[in-house]
CSV table of C-alpha atoms in Angstrom, one decimal:
chain,number,residue,atom,x,y,z
Y,30,MET,CA,136.3,63.5,112.4
Y,31,ARG,CA,132.8,62.4,112.8
Y,32,GLY,CA,130.2,65.5,114.6
Y,33,PHE,CA,133.9,68.7,114.2
Y,34,ARG,CA,133.9,71.1,112.6
Y,35,TRP,CA,136.4,74.7,112.4
Y,36,PRO,CA,135.7,77.3,113.1
Y,37,PRO,CA,134.1,76.7,116.3
Y,38,PRO,CA,130.7,78.5,117.0
Y,39,PRO,CA,131.5,82.1,118.9
Y,40,ASP,CA,130.9,80.9,122.1
Y,41,GLY,CA,133.7,78.1,121.9
Y,42,GLY,CA,135.4,80.5,124.6
Y,43,PRO,CA,138.5,81.9,125.7
Y,44,ARG,CA,139.9,84.1,122.7
Y,45,THR,CA,142.6,85.0,125.9
Y,46,TRP,CA,146.4,84.4,124.5
Y,47,GLY,CA,149.3,82.8,127.3
Y,48,PRO,CA,149.4,80.2,130.3
Y,49,GLY,CA,146.7,79.2,132.4
Y,50,PRO,CA,144.0,76.5,133.7
Y,51,GLY,CA,143.9,73.9,131.3
Y,52,GLY,CA,141.2,71.5,131.6
Y,53,PRO,CA,137.5,71.6,131.9
Y,54,ARG,CA,136.1,75.2,132.2
Y,55,THR,CA,132.7,76.8,130.5
Y,56,GLY,CA,132.1,79.0,127.9
Y,57,ARG,CA,132.6,82.5,129.5
Y,58,PRO,CA,135.7,84.2,128.6
Y,59,ALA,CA,139.2,83.6,130.7
Y,60,LEU,CA,140.3,86.3,133.1
Y,61,PRO,CA,143.9,87.9,132.5
Y,62,GLU,CA,146.7,85.1,132.3
Y,63,PRO,CA,149.6,86.2,134.3
Y,64,GLU,CA,153.1,86.9,132.9
Y,65,THR,CA,155.3,84.6,131.8
Y,66,GLU,CA,159.3,86.0,132.3
Y,67,LEU,CA,162.3,83.8,130.1
Y,68,VAL,CA,165.7,82.9,132.0
Y,69,THR,CA,168.9,81.9,131.3
Y,70,THR,CA,170.0,78.4,132.3
Y,71,PRO,CA,173.7,77.5,133.0
Y,72,HIS,CA,173.6,75.4,130.3
Y,73,GLY,CA,172.8,78.3,128.2
Y,74,VAL,CA,170.0,78.5,126.6
Y,75,ARG,CA,166.3,80.0,127.7
Y,76,LEU,CA,163.1,79.6,128.7
Y,77,GLU,CA,160.4,80.2,129.3
Y,78,ARG,CA,158.9,80.0,133.1
Y,79,LEU,CA,156.4,81.1,135.2
Y,80,VAL,CA,156.3,81.6,139.2
Y,81,THR,CA,153.5,81.1,141.2
Y,82,GLY,CA,152.6,81.0,145.2
Y,83,THR,CA,154.8,81.4,148.0
Y,84,GLY,CA,157.1,80.1,150.6
Y,85,ASP,CA,158.1,76.4,150.7
Y,86,PRO,CA,158.6,73.3,149.6
Y,87,VAL,CA,158.7,74.0,145.6
Y,88,THR,CA,157.4,71.8,143.5
Y,89,VAL,CA,158.7,72.0,139.4
Y,90,PHE,CA,156.4,70.9,136.4
Y,91,ALA,CA,157.5,69.7,133.7
Y,92,HIS,CA,154.8,68.9,130.4
Y,93,GLY,CA,154.3,66.7,127.6
Y,94,PHE,CA,155.1,66.7,124.4
Y,95,GLY,CA,153.3,70.1,122.1
Y,96,ASN,CA,152.6,70.9,126.0
Y,97,GLY,CA,153.8,73.3,128.2
Y,98,ILE,CA,152.8,76.2,130.9
Y,99,ALA,CA,148.8,76.6,130.7
Y,100,THR,CA,148.5,72.2,130.0
Y,101,THR,CA,149.9,72.2,133.5
Y,102,ARG,CA,148.4,74.7,135.8
Y,103,PRO,CA,145.8,72.3,136.6
Y,104,PHE,CA,148.3,69.5,138.5
Y,105,GLY,CA,149.8,72.2,140.7
Y,106,SER,CA,146.3,73.8,141.9
Y,107,GLY,CA,145.9,72.5,145.2
Y,108,VAL,CA,149.9,72.2,145.9
Y,109,THR,CA,150.9,73.8,148.8
Y,110,GLY,CA,153.8,76.3,149.0
Y,111,ARG,CA,155.8,77.9,145.5
Y,112,LYS,CA,155.2,76.8,141.9
Y,113,VAL,CA,157.8,76.5,138.6
Y,114,PHE,CA,156.1,76.1,135.4
Y,115,PHE,CA,158.1,76.0,132.6
Y,116,GLN,CA,158.3,74.8,128.5
Y,117,PHE,CA,160.8,73.3,128.2
Y,118,ARG,CA,162.7,74.5,124.8
Y,119,GLY,CA,161.6,74.3,121.0
Y,120,HIS,CA,158.1,74.8,123.7
Y,121,GLY,CA,156.6,78.6,124.0
Y,122,ARG,CA,158.6,81.5,123.8
Y,123,SER,CA,161.7,78.7,125.1
Y,124,ASP,CA,165.0,79.3,123.4
Y,125,ALA,CA,165.2,76.3,119.6
Y,126,PRO,CA,169.1,75.8,119.7
Y,127,ALA,CA,170.4,73.5,117.0
Y,128,GLY,CA,168.7,70.4,117.4
Y,129,PRO,CA,167.9,67.4,116.8
Y,130,TRP,CA,167.3,66.7,121.3
Y,131,ASN,CA,167.7,64.1,123.6
Y,132,TYR,CA,166.7,63.1,127.0
Y,133,LEU,CA,169.6,63.8,128.9
Y,134,ASP,CA,168.6,68.0,126.5
Y,135,LEU,CA,165.2,68.1,128.3
Y,136,ALA,CA,166.8,66.8,131.4
Y,137,ARG,CA,169.4,69.5,131.6
Y,138,ASP,CA,166.3,72.0,131.0
Y,139,LEU,CA,164.7,70.5,134.0
Y,140,ARG,CA,167.2,70.8,136.6
Y,141,ALA,CA,167.6,73.7,135.1
Y,142,ILE,CA,164.7,75.9,136.3
Y,143,ALA,CA,164.6,73.5,138.9
Y,144,ASP,CA,168.3,74.1,140.5
Y,145,LEU,CA,166.9,77.9,139.7
Y,146,GLY,CA,163.6,77.5,141.9
Y,147,GLY,CA,165.3,75.9,144.4
Y,148,ALA,CA,163.1,72.8,144.2
Y,149,SER,CA,163.1,70.6,146.6
Y,150,ARG,CA,159.9,68.5,144.3
Y,151,ALA,CA,159.5,67.3,140.8
Y,152,PHE,CA,156.4,66.6,138.3
Y,153,GLY,CA,156.3,65.8,134.5
Y,154,ALA,CA,153.2,64.7,132.1
Y,155,SER,CA,154.4,62.1,129.7
Y,156,LEU,CA,156.9,63.4,128.3
Y,157,GLY,CA,157.8,66.0,130.9
Y,158,ALA,CA,157.4,61.9,133.0
Y,159,GLY,CA,160.8,61.0,130.9
Y,160,ALA,CA,162.9,63.8,130.7
Y,161,LEU,CA,162.3,63.2,135.0
Y,162,CYS,CA,163.2,59.1,135.0
Y,163,ARG,CA,166.3,61.2,132.6
Y,164,LEU,CA,166.8,63.4,135.9
Y,165,LEU,CA,167.2,61.4,138.5
Y,166,ALA,CA,169.6,58.9,136.4
Y,167,GLU,CA,172.1,61.3,137.0
Y,168,SER,CA,171.1,62.5,140.3
Y,169,PRO,CA,169.1,60.2,141.5
Y,170,GLU,CA,169.0,61.9,145.0
Y,171,ARG,CA,167.6,65.6,143.7
Y,172,PHE,CA,163.9,65.6,144.8
Y,173,GLU,CA,162.7,64.9,148.1
Y,174,LYS,CA,158.8,63.9,146.5
Y,175,LEU,CA,158.0,62.9,142.6
Y,176,VAL,CA,155.4,62.4,140.9
Y,177,PHE,CA,154.9,61.0,137.2
Y,178,PHE,CA,151.1,61.8,135.3
Y,179,LEU,CA,150.8,58.9,132.7
Y,180,PRO,CA,154.4,58.2,131.5
Y,181,ALA,CA,155.5,57.8,127.7
Y,182,VAL,CA,157.6,55.8,128.0
Y,183,LEU,CA,160.6,54.4,129.7
Y,184,ASP,CA,163.4,52.2,127.7
Y,185,GLN,CA,161.9,51.4,124.8
Y,186,PRO,CA,160.8,54.3,121.8
Y,187,ARG,CA,157.1,55.1,121.5
Y,188,GLY,CA,154.8,52.2,119.5
Y,189,PRO,CA,154.3,53.7,116.1
Y,190,VAL,CA,150.3,55.5,117.2
Y,191,ALA,CA,152.3,58.2,119.5
Y,192,ARG,CA,155.1,58.3,116.7
Y,193,GLU,CA,152.2,59.0,113.8
Y,194,ARG,CA,149.9,61.7,116.8
Y,195,PHE,CA,153.8,63.8,117.3
Y,196,THR,CA,154.2,63.8,113.3
Y,197,ASP,CA,151.0,64.8,112.6
Y,198,LEU,CA,151.7,67.4,115.4
Y,199,LEU,CA,154.5,68.9,113.9
Y,200,GLU,CA,153.2,69.1,110.2
Y,201,ALA,CA,149.8,70.5,111.5
Y,202,VAL,CA,151.6,73.5,113.2
Y,203,GLU,CA,154.5,73.9,110.8
Y,204,SER,CA,151.2,74.1,107.6
Y,205,GLY,CA,149.7,77.1,109.8
Y,206,ASP,CA,146.5,75.1,108.8
Y,207,ALA,CA,144.0,76.4,112.1
Y,208,SER,CA,141.4,73.7,111.4
Y,209,ALA,CA,144.8,71.0,110.7
Y,210,VAL,CA,145.4,71.5,114.0
Y,211,ALA,CA,142.4,71.6,115.6
Y,212,ASP,CA,142.3,68.5,114.1
Y,213,VAL,CA,144.9,66.7,115.6
Y,214,VAL,CA,144.5,69.0,119.3
Y,215,SER,CA,141.0,67.8,119.1
Y,216,LEU,CA,142.3,64.0,119.8
Y,217,GLU,CA,142.7,64.9,123.3
Y,218,LEU,CA,139.6,65.2,124.4
Y,219,PRO,CA,137.4,63.1,125.5
Y,220,THR,CA,134.5,62.1,122.6
Y,221,ALA,CA,132.3,63.4,125.3
Y,222,VAL,CA,133.4,66.5,125.7
Y,223,ARG,CA,133.7,67.7,121.8
Y,224,ASN,CA,131.8,70.5,120.7
Y,225,THR,CA,131.0,71.6,124.3
Y,226,PRO,CA,132.1,75.0,125.3
Y,227,ALA,CA,134.1,72.9,127.4
Y,228,GLY,CA,135.8,71.6,124.7
Y,229,TRP,CA,136.1,74.3,122.3
Y,230,SER,CA,138.0,76.5,125.2
Y,231,TYR,CA,140.3,74.3,125.2
Y,232,LEU,CA,140.5,73.4,121.8
Y,233,ARG,CA,140.4,78.0,121.6
Y,234,GLN,CA,144.1,77.7,124.5
Y,235,ARG,CA,145.8,75.4,122.6
Y,236,LEU,CA,146.0,76.5,119.2
Y,237,ASP,CA,146.2,80.1,120.4
Y,238,GLN,CA,149.5,78.7,121.5
Y,239,LEU,CA,150.7,76.5,119.3
Y,240,LEU,CA,150.6,79.4,116.2
Y,241,ARG,CA,152.1,82.2,118.3
Y,242,ASP,CA,154.5,79.9,119.4
Y,243,GLY,CA,155.2,77.3,117.3
Y,244,LEU,CA,156.7,73.7,118.1
Y,245,ALA,CA,160.6,73.2,116.9
Y,246,ASP,CA,161.4,70.4,114.3
Y,247,GLY,CA,164.9,69.7,116.8
Y,248,LEU,CA,161.5,67.4,118.7
Y,249,ALA,CA,161.0,65.5,115.7
Y,250,THR,CA,163.5,62.4,116.9
Y,251,LEU,CA,162.1,62.6,120.3
Y,252,PRO,CA,159.3,59.6,120.2
Y,253,GLU,CA,161.4,57.5,118.6
Y,254,GLN,CA,164.3,57.6,121.7
Y,255,ALA,CA,163.5,56.7,125.2
Y,256,PRO,CA,165.1,58.2,128.2
Y,257,LEU,CA,167.2,55.3,129.4
Y,258,ARG,CA,169.0,52.7,128.6
Y,259,ASP,CA,167.6,50.1,131.7
Y,260,ALA,CA,165.0,51.6,134.0
Y,261,SER,CA,167.2,49.3,136.7
Y,262,VAL,CA,169.3,52.6,137.2
Y,263,LEU,CA,165.9,54.1,139.1
Y,264,SER,CA,166.0,51.6,142.1
Y,265,ALA,CA,169.0,54.0,143.1
Y,266,VAL,CA,166.1,56.7,144.0
Y,267,THR,CA,165.2,56.6,147.1
Y,268,ALA,CA,162.1,59.3,146.7
Y,269,PRO,CA,158.7,58.0,147.8
Y,270,ALA,CA,156.5,58.8,144.5
Y,271,LEU,CA,153.5,58.8,142.6
Y,272,VAL,CA,152.8,56.7,138.8
Y,273,ILE,CA,149.5,58.1,137.8
Y,274,GLY,CA,148.4,55.7,134.5
Y,275,CYS,CA,145.4,55.1,132.2
Y,276,ALA,CA,143.9,52.1,131.4
Y,277,GLY,CA,143.2,52.2,127.2
Y,278,ASP,CA,145.0,55.6,127.1
Y,279,ASP,CA,147.1,54.8,123.3
Y,280,LEU,CA,150.2,57.1,124.2
Y,281,HIS,CA,150.9,56.7,127.6
Y,282,PRO,CA,150.1,52.4,127.4
Y,283,VAL,CA,149.5,51.4,131.4
Y,284,GLU,CA,152.7,49.4,130.9
Y,285,VAL,CA,155.3,52.1,131.2
Y,286,ALA,CA,153.6,53.5,134.2
Y,287,GLU,CA,153.5,49.0,135.9
Y,288,GLN,CA,157.5,49.1,134.4
Y,289,LEU,CA,157.7,52.4,136.1
Y,290,ALA,CA,156.1,51.8,139.6
Y,291,GLY,CA,158.1,49.0,139.4
Y,292,ALA,CA,161.4,50.8,139.5
Y,293,LEU,CA,161.0,53.4,141.5
Y,294,PRO,CA,161.9,51.6,144.9
Y,295,GLN,CA,159.7,53.6,147.6
Y,296,ALA,CA,156.1,54.5,144.3
Y,297,THR,CA,152.9,54.4,144.2
Y,298,LEU,CA,150.6,53.0,141.4
Y,299,HIS,CA,147.5,54.0,140.9
Y,300,VAL,CA,145.9,53.4,137.8
Y,301,TYR,CA,141.8,54.7,136.6
Y,302,ASP,CA,140.2,53.1,133.8
Y,303,ARG,CA,139.4,55.3,130.7
Y,304,PRO,CA,140.6,57.6,129.0
Y,305,GLY,CA,140.8,61.5,129.4
Y,306,VAL,CA,141.2,61.7,133.0
Y,307,LEU,CA,141.4,65.2,133.5
Y,308,TRP,CA,138.1,65.6,132.3
Y,309,THR,CA,136.4,62.6,133.6
Y,310,GLU,CA,138.3,62.6,136.6
Y,311,ARG,CA,140.1,66.0,137.2
Y,312,ALA,CA,138.6,65.9,141.6
Y,313,ASP,CA,139.7,62.7,141.5
Y,314,LEU,CA,142.9,63.2,140.2
Y,315,ARG,CA,143.5,67.3,141.8
Y,316,GLU,CA,142.5,65.7,145.2
Y,317,ARG,CA,145.3,62.4,144.3
Y,318,ILE,CA,148.4,64.6,144.0
Y,319,SER,CA,148.4,67.6,146.2
Y,320,GLY,CA,147.6,65.3,148.7
Y,321,PHE,CA,150.8,63.2,147.7
Y,322,LEU,CA,152.5,66.3,147.7
Y,323,ASN,CA,151.3,68.2,151.2
Y,324,GLU,CA,151.4,65.6,153.5
């Protein structure tokens, strides 16, 4: 990878472990992170959870493949009420029951965390958006408001680029080679951010979590699956929804966001014109999500 090197420079910041904001940061040390808890779900899988904020309404946040609480927390930074973040099975400290798994398994994880926390609103990013779609296919009335960020798959499996990326990530994490993991994770960063203090800060945080907790083998077949057989089942969902897509994102084709918005009766679609919106459009993204959920 051009211009990339590992290990990072000494000012690559922060060296703490645990969930925390996952977007642009300086090289300054991070504040101590809140501790998470393990909760037992009705389907017998213990899931790692973090609850922040106070009062109602309650929003549950579902993360993407290979991500978790740390990378999902920034999406809730401007959202009022309580916010429930969690790790899907096979991620973080959550259980990894015998696999392989499918989107119905992920939907059960999401439903359990939402029910235990009394969530009336839901946010799903990438893999989490797929799990949310699967939950809604079973219970279209479950939530009062919905946000889908960079949906990656709906009724067709992911494309070859995404499958290769996730295979590379799983293999790198399994190897325990920090340099190999860094090579894959650094592709999440816009080119202009790599080899900057903010980029190294993000990379260190992701590697700390992935090398400490790993990723379960049960995740391996998920890129070959789709959450729905037919997207038309979402026509029964009447809750207002915000669907956010991005042009030029190979892992999250804008066509999927457009299809999802078309399948949801009360959806609003917003498409950013280039990838890396957590870095290039952070303020607008924060205001867009919080404005929709808080109104």
